[in-house]
PDB file of C-alpha atoms in Angstrom:
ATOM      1  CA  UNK H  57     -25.074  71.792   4.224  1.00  0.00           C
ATOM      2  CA  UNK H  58     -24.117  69.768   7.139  1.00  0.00           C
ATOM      3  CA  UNK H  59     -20.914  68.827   5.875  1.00  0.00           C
ATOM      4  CA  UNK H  60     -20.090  72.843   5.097  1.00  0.00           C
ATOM      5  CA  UNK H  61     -20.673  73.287   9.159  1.00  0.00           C
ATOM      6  CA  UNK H  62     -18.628  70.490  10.167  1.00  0.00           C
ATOM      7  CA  UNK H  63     -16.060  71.548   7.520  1.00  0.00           C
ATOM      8  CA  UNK H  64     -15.657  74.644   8.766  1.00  0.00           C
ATOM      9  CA  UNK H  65     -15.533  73.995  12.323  1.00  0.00           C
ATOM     10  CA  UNK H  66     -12.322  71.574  11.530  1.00  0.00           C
ATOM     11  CA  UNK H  67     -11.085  74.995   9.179  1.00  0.00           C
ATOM     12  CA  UNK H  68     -11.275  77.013  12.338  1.00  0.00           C
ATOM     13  CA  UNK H  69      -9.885  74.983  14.193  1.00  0.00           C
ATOM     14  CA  UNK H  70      -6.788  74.395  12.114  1.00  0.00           C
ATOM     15  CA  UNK H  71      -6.386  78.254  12.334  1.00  0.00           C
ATOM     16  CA  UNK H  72      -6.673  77.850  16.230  1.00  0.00           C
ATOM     17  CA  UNK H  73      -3.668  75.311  16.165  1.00  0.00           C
ATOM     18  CA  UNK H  74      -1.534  77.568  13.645  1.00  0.00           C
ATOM     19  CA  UNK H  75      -1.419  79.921  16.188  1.00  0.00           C
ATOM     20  CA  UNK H  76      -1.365  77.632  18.786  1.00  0.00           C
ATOM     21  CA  UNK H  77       1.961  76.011  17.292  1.00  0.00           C
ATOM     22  CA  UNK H  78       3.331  79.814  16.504  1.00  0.00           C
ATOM     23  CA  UNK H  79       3.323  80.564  20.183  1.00  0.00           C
ATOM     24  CA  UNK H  80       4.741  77.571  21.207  1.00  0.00           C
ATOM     25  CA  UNK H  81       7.763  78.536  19.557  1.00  0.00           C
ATOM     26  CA  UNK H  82       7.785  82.348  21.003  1.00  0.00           C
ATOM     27  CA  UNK H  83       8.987  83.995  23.739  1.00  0.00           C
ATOM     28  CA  UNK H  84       6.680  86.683  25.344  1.00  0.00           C
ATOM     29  CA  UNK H  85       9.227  89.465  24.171  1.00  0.00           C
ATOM     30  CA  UNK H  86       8.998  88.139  20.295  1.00  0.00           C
ATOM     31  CA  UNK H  87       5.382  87.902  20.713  1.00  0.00           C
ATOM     32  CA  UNK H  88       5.701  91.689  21.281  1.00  0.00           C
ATOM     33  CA  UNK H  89       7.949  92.475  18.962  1.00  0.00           C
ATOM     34  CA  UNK H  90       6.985  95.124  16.317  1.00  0.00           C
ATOM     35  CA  UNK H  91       9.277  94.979  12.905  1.00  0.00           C
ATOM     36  CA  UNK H  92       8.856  98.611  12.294  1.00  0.00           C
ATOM     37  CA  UNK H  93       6.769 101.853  13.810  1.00  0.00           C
ATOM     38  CA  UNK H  94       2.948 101.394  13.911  1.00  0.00           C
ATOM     39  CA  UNK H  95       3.449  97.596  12.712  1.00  0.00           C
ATOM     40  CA  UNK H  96       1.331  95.063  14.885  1.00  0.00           C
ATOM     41  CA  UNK H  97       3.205  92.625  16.935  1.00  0.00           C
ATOM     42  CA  UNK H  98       1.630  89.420  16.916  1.00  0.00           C
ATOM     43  CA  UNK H  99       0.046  90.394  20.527  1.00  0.00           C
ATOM     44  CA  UNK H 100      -1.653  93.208  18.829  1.00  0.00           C
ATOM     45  CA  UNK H 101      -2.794  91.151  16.298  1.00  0.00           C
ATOM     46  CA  UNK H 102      -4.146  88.319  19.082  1.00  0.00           C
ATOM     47  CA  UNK H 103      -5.548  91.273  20.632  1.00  0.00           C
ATOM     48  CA  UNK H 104      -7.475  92.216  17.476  1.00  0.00           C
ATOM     49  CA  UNK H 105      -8.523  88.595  16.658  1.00  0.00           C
ATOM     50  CA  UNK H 106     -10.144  88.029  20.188  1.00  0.00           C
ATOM     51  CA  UNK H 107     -12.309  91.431  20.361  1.00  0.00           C
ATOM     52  CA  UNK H 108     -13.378  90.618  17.140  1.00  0.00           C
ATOM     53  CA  UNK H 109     -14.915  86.960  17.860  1.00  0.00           C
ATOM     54  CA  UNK H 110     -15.893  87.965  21.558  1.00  0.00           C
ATOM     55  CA  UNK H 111     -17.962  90.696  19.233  1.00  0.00           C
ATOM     56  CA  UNK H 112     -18.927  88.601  16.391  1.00  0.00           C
ATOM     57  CA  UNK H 113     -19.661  85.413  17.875  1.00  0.00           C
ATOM     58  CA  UNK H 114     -21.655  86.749  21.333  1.00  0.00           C
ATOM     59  CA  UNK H 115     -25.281  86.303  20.738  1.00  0.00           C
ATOM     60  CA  UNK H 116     -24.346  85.886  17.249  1.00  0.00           C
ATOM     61  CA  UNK H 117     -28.030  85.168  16.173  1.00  0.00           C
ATOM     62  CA  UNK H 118     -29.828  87.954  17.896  1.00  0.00           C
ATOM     63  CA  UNK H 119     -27.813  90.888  18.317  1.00  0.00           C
ATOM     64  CA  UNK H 120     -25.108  92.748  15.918  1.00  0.00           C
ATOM     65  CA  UNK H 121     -22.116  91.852  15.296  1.00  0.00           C
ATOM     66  CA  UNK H 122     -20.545  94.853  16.174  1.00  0.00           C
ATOM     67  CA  UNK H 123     -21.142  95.276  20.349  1.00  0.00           C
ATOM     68  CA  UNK H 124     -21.445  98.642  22.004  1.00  0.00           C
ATOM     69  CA  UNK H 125     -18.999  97.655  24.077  1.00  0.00           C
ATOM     70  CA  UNK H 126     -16.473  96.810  22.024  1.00  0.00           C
ATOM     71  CA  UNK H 127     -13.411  98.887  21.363  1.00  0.00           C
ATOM     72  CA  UNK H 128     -11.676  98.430  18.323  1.00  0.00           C
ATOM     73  CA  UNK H 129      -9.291 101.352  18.642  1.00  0.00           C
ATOM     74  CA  UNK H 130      -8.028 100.052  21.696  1.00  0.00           C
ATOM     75  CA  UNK H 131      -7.284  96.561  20.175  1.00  0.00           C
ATOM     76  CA  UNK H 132      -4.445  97.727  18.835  1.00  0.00           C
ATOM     77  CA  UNK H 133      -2.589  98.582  21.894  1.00  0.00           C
ATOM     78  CA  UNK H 134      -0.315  95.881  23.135  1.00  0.00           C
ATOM     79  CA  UNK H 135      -1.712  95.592  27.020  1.00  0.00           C
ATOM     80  CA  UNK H 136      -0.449  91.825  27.485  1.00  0.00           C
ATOM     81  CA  UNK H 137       2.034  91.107  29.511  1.00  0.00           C
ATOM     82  CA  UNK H 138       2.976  87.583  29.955  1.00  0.00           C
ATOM     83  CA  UNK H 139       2.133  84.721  27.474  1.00  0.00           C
ATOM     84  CA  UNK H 140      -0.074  83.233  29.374  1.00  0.00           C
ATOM     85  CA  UNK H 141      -2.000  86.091  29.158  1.00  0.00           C
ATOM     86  CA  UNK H 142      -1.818  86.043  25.167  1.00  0.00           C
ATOM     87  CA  UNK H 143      -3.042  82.547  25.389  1.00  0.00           C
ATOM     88  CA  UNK H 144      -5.939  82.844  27.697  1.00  0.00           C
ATOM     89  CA  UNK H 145      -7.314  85.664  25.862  1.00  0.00           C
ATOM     90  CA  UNK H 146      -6.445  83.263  22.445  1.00  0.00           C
ATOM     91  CA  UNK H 147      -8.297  80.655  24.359  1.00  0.00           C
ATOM     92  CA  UNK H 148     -11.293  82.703  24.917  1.00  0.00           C
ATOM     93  CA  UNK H 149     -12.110  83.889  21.850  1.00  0.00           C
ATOM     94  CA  UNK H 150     -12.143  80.551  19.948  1.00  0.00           C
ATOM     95  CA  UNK H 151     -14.021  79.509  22.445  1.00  0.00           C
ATOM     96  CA  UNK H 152     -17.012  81.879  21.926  1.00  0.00           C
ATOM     97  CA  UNK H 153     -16.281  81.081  18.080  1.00  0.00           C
ATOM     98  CA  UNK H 154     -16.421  77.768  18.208  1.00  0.00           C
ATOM     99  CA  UNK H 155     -18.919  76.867  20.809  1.00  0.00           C
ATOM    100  CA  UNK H 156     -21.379  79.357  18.801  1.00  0.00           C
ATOM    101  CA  UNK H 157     -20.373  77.558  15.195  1.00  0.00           C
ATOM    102  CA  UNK H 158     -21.272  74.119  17.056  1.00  0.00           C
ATOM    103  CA  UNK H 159     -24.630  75.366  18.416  1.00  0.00           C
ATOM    104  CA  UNK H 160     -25.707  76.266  14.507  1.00  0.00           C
ATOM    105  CA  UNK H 161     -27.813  73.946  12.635  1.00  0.00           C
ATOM    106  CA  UNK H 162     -28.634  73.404   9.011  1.00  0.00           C
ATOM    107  CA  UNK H 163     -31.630  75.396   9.016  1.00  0.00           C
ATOM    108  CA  UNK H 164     -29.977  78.497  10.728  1.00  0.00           C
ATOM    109  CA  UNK H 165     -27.728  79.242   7.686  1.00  0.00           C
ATOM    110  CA  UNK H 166     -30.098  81.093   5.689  1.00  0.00           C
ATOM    111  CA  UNK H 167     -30.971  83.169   8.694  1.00  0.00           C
ATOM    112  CA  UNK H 168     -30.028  86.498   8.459  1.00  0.00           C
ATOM    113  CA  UNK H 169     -27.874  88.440  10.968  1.00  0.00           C
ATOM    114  CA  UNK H 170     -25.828  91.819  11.348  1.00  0.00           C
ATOM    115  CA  UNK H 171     -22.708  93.018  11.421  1.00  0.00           C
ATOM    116  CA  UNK H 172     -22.705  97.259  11.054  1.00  0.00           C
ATOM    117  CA  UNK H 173     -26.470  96.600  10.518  1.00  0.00           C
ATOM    118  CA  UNK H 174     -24.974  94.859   6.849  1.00  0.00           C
ATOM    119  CA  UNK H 175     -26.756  91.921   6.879  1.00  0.00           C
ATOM    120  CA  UNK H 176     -25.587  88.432   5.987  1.00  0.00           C
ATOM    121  CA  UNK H 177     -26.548  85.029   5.808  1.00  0.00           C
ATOM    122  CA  UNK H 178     -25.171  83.035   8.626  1.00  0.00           C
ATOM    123  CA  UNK H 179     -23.379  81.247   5.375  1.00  0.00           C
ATOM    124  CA  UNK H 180     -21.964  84.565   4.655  1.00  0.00           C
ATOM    125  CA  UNK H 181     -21.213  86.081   8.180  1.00  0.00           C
ATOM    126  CA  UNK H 182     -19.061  82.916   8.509  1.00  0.00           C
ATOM    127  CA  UNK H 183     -17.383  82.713   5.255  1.00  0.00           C
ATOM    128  CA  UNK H 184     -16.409  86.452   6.070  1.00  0.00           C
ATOM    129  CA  UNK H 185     -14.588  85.854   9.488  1.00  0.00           C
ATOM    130  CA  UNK H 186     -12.879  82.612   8.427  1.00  0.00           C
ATOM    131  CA  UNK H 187     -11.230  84.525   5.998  1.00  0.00           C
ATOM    132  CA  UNK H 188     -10.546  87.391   8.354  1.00  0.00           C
ATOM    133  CA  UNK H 189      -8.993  84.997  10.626  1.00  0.00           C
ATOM    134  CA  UNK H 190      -7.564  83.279   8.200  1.00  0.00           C
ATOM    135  CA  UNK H 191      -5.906  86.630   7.105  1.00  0.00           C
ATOM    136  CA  UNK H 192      -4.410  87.767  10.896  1.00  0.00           C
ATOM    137  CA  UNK H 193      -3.523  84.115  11.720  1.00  0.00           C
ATOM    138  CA  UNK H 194      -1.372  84.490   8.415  1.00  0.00           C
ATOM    139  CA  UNK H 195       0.237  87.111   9.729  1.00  0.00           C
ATOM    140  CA  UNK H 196       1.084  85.569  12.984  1.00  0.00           C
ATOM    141  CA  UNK H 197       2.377  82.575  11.666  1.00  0.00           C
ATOM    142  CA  UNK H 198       4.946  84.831   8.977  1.00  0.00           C
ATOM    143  CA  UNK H 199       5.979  86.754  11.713  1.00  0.00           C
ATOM    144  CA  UNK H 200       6.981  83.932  14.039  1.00  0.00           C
ATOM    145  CA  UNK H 201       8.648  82.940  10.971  1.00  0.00           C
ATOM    146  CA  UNK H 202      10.544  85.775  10.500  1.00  0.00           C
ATOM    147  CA  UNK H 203      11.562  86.076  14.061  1.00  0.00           C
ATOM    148  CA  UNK H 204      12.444  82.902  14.188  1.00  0.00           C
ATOM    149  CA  UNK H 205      14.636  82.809  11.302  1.00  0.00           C
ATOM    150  CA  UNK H 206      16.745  79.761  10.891  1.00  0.00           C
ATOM    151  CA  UNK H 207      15.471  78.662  14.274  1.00  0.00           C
ATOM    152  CA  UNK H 208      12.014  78.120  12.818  1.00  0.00           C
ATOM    153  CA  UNK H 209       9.616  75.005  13.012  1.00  0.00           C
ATOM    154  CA  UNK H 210       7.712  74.455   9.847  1.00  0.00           C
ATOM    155  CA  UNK H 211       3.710  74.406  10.548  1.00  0.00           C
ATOM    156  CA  UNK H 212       3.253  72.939   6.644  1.00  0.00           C
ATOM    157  CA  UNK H 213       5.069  70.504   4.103  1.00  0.00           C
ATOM    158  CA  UNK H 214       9.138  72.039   4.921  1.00  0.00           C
ATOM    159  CA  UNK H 215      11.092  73.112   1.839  1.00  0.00           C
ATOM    160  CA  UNK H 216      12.523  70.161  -0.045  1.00  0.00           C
ATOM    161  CA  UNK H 217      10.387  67.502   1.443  1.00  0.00           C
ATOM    162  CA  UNK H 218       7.519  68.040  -0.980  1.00  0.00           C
ATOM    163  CA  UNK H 219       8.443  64.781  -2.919  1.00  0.00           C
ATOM    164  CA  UNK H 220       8.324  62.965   0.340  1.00  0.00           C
ATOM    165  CA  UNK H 221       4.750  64.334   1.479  1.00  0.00           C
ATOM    166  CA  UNK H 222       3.409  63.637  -1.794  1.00  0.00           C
ATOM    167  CA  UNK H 223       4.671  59.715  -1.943  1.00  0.00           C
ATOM    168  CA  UNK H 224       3.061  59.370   1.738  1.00  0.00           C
ATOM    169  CA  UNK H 225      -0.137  61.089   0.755  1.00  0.00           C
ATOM    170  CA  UNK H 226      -0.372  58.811  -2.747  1.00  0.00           C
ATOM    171  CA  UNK H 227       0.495  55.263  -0.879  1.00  0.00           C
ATOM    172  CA  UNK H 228      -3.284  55.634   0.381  1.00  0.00           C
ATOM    173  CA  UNK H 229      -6.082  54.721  -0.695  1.00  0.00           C
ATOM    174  CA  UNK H 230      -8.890  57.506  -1.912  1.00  0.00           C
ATOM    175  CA  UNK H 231     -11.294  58.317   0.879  1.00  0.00           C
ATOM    176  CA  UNK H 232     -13.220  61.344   1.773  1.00  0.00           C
ATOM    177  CA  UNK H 233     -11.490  62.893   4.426  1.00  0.00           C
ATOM    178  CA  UNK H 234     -10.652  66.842   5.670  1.00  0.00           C
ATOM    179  CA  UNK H 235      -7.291  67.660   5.141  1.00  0.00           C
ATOM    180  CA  UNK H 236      -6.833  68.499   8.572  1.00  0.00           C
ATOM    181  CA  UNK H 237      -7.498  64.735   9.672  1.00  0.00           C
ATOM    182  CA  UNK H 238      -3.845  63.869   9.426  1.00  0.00           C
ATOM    183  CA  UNK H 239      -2.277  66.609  11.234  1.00  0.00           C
TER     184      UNK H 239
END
Protein backbone atom coordinates (compact mmCIF):
# COMPACT_ATOMS: atom_id res chain seq x y z
CA UNK A 1 0.00 0.00 0.00
CA UNK A 2 2.88 2.28 0.01
CA UNK A 3 3.42 2.19 -3.52
CA UNK A 4 -0.62 3.08 -4.10
CA UNK A 5 0.29 6.49 -1.95
CA UNK A 6 3.29 7.32 -3.76
CA UNK A 7 1.47 6.40 -7.01
CA UNK A 8 -1.04 8.58 -6.53
CA UNK A 9 0.75 11.50 -5.35
CA UNK A 10 2.83 11.37 -8.88
CA UNK A 11 -1.15 10.89 -10.52
CA UNK A 12 -2.03 14.16 -8.89
CA UNK A 13 0.53 15.69 -9.68
CA UNK A 14 0.45 14.97 -13.39
CA UNK A 15 -3.11 16.50 -13.22
CA UNK A 16 -1.46 19.62 -11.50
CA UNK A 17 0.97 20.00 -14.57
CA UNK A 18 -1.95 19.38 -17.23
CA UNK A 19 -3.33 22.34 -16.08
CA UNK A 20 -0.32 23.90 -15.40
CA UNK A 21 0.78 23.45 -19.21
CA UNK A 22 -3.05 24.49 -20.32
CA UNK A 23 -2.55 27.89 -18.81
CA UNK A 24 0.64 28.42 -20.06
CA UNK A 25 -0.76 28.52 -23.35
CA UNK A 26 -3.88 30.94 -22.37
CA UNK A 27 -4.52 34.29 -22.22
CA UNK A 28 -6.57 35.57 -19.17
CA UNK A 29 -9.54 36.44 -21.63
CA UNK A 30 -9.56 32.60 -23.07
CA UNK A 31 -9.27 31.43 -19.63
CA UNK A 32 -12.65 33.21 -19.26
CA UNK A 33 -14.11 32.36 -22.12
CA UNK A 34 -17.50 30.50 -21.95
CA UNK A 35 -18.44 28.44 -25.38
CA UNK A 36 -22.08 28.86 -24.80
CA UNK A 37 -24.68 30.32 -21.93
CA UNK A 38 -24.28 28.73 -18.45
CA UNK A 39 -21.08 26.73 -19.81
CA UNK A 40 -18.01 26.97 -17.33
CA UNK A 41 -15.01 28.75 -18.54
CA UNK A 42 -12.01 27.11 -17.48
CA UNK A 43 -11.78 29.89 -14.53
CA UNK A 44 -15.02 28.60 -13.30
CA UNK A 45 -13.93 25.33 -13.47
CA UNK A 46 -10.36 26.31 -11.49
CA UNK A 47 -12.67 27.99 -9.26
CA UNK A 48 -14.63 24.79 -8.61
CA UNK A 49 -11.50 22.55 -8.39
CA UNK A 50 -9.83 24.76 -5.61
CA UNK A 51 -13.03 25.09 -3.16
CA UNK A 52 -13.34 21.63 -3.52
CA UNK A 53 -9.67 20.51 -2.26
CA UNK A 54 -9.42 23.61 0.18
CA UNK A 55 -12.80 21.61 1.49
CA UNK A 56 -11.77 18.13 1.03
CA UNK A 57 -8.29 18.13 1.91
CA UNK A 58 -8.45 20.72 5.22
CA UNK A 59 -8.29 18.61 8.26
CA UNK A 60 -9.02 15.85 6.01
CA UNK A 61 -8.76 13.22 8.88
CA UNK A 62 -10.86 14.84 11.51
CA UNK A 63 -13.46 16.91 10.18
CA UNK A 64 -15.96 16.51 6.99
CA UNK A 65 -15.26 16.90 3.91
CA UNK A 66 -17.78 19.21 3.16
CA UNK A 67 -16.82 22.70 5.37
CA UNK A 68 -19.46 25.04 6.68
CA UNK A 69 -17.81 27.51 5.12
CA UNK A 70 -17.64 26.49 1.92
CA UNK A 71 -19.76 27.80 -0.89
CA UNK A 72 -20.30 25.73 -3.71
CA UNK A 73 -22.91 27.87 -5.43
CA UNK A 74 -20.66 30.61 -5.56
CA UNK A 75 -17.84 28.52 -7.23
CA UNK A 76 -19.34 28.87 -10.21
CA UNK A 77 -19.11 32.52 -10.63
CA UNK A 78 -16.11 33.67 -12.55
CA UNK A 79 -14.59 36.37 -9.80
CA UNK A 80 -10.85 36.13 -11.22
CA UNK A 81 -9.47 38.65 -12.80
CA UNK A 82 -5.98 38.33 -13.90
CA UNK A 83 -4.10 34.97 -14.42
CA UNK A 84 -2.11 35.27 -11.84
CA UNK A 85 -4.92 35.18 -9.83
CA UNK A 86 -6.18 31.80 -11.54
CA UNK A 87 -2.82 30.42 -10.74
CA UNK A 88 -2.40 31.34 -7.17
CA UNK A 89 -5.69 30.07 -6.28
CA UNK A 90 -4.53 26.74 -8.68
CA UNK A 91 -1.47 26.84 -6.55
CA UNK A 92 -3.27 26.74 -3.35
CA UNK A 93 -5.41 24.13 -3.65
CA UNK A 94 -2.88 21.46 -4.74
CA UNK A 95 -1.11 22.53 -2.18
CA UNK A 96 -3.58 21.61 0.63
CA UNK A 97 -4.07 18.34 -1.62
CA UNK A 98 -0.90 17.38 -1.83
CA UNK A 99 0.76 18.34 1.36
CA UNK A 100 -2.30 16.38 3.13
CA UNK A 101 -1.76 13.12 0.60
CA UNK A 102 2.08 13.31 1.74
CA UNK A 103 1.29 13.51 5.49
CA UNK A 104 -0.86 9.99 5.07
CA UNK A 105 0.68 6.81 6.00
CA UNK A 106 -0.01 3.19 5.29
CA UNK A 107 -1.95 2.60 8.27
CA UNK A 108 -4.28 5.69 7.78
CA UNK A 109 -5.95 4.20 4.64
CA UNK A 110 -8.39 2.10 6.25
CA UNK A 111 -9.38 4.97 8.45
CA UNK A 112 -12.59 6.17 7.89
CA UNK A 113 -13.56 9.80 7.11
CA UNK A 114 -16.59 11.99 5.78
CA UNK A 115 -17.64 13.68 3.09
CA UNK A 116 -21.77 14.66 3.44
CA UNK A 117 -21.39 12.48 6.61
CA UNK A 118 -20.92 9.39 3.62
CA UNK A 119 -18.17 7.79 4.92
CA UNK A 120 -15.15 6.42 3.10
CA UNK A 121 -12.01 4.84 3.51
CA UNK A 122 -9.18 7.21 3.10
CA UNK A 123 -8.52 4.58 0.00
CA UNK A 124 -11.87 5.55 -1.19
CA UNK A 125 -12.13 9.35 -0.34
CA UNK A 126 -8.99 9.53 -2.55
CA UNK A 127 -9.84 7.34 -5.36
CA UNK A 128 -13.09 9.58 -5.50
CA UNK A 129 -11.37 13.08 -5.92
CA UNK A 130 -8.62 11.86 -8.27
CA UNK A 131 -11.20 11.01 -10.50
CA UNK A 132 -13.12 14.20 -9.88
CA UNK A 133 -10.09 16.05 -10.70
CA UNK A 134 -9.23 14.01 -13.15
CA UNK A 135 -12.73 14.76 -14.70
CA UNK A 136 -12.53 18.98 -14.47
CA UNK A 137 -8.80 18.93 -15.39
CA UNK A 138 -10.20 17.06 -18.59
CA UNK A 139 -12.21 19.64 -19.25
CA UNK A 140 -9.68 22.32 -18.95
CA UNK A 141 -7.26 20.78 -20.99
CA UNK A 142 -10.23 20.19 -24.12
CA UNK A 143 -11.13 23.56 -23.78
CA UNK A 144 -7.68 25.10 -24.13
CA UNK A 145 -7.72 22.82 -26.95
CA UNK A 146 -10.52 24.05 -28.54
CA UNK A 147 -9.62 27.62 -28.06
CA UNK A 148 -6.56 27.11 -29.19
CA UNK A 149 -7.38 25.48 -32.32
CA UNK A 150 -4.60 25.04 -34.77
CA UNK A 151 -2.47 27.10 -32.43
CA UNK A 152 -2.50 24.29 -29.89
CA UNK A 153 0.46 22.53 -27.98
CA UNK A 154 -0.09 18.87 -27.52
CA UNK A 155 0.11 17.85 -23.60
CA UNK A 156 0.21 13.85 -24.86
CA UNK A 157 1.71 11.64 -27.78
CA UNK A 158 0.60 14.45 -31.01
CA UNK A 159 -1.39 12.91 -33.86
CA UNK A 160 0.80 10.96 -36.24
CA UNK A 161 3.77 10.56 -34.03
CA UNK A 162 2.41 7.48 -32.27
CA UNK A 163 4.87 5.18 -34.25
CA UNK A 164 7.65 7.39 -33.09
CA UNK A 165 6.67 7.35 -29.22
CA UNK A 166 6.23 3.78 -29.34
CA UNK A 167 9.91 2.95 -31.01
CA UNK A 168 11.41 5.37 -28.16
CA UNK A 169 9.41 3.76 -25.41
CA UNK A 170 10.41 -0.05 -26.81
CA UNK A 171 14.39 0.82 -27.30
CA UNK A 172 14.38 0.50 -23.31
CA UNK A 173 14.84 -1.84 -21.27
CA UNK A 174 11.76 -3.16 -18.85
CA UNK A 175 11.87 -1.47 -15.48
CA UNK A 176 9.27 -0.55 -13.01
CA UNK A 177 8.71 2.91 -13.39
CA UNK A 178 5.40 5.53 -13.22
CA UNK A 179 4.52 6.68 -16.40
CA UNK A 180 4.86 10.08 -15.40
CA UNK A 181 8.76 9.61 -14.81
CA UNK A 182 9.57 10.60 -18.35
CA UNK A 183 7.60 13.63 -18.76
Amino acid sequence: MESYLTSVIKQFEYYKSLGDKTFGQLTVEELKKEFTKDSNSINIIVKHLVGNMLSRWTNFLTEDGEKTWRHRDLEFKDTYTTKEDLIKNWNKGWACLLETIKGLSENDLERIIYIRNQGHTVTEAINRQLAHYAYHVGQIVFLGKLTKGSNWISLSIPKGDSVQYNKNKFSKDKERRHFTDDL
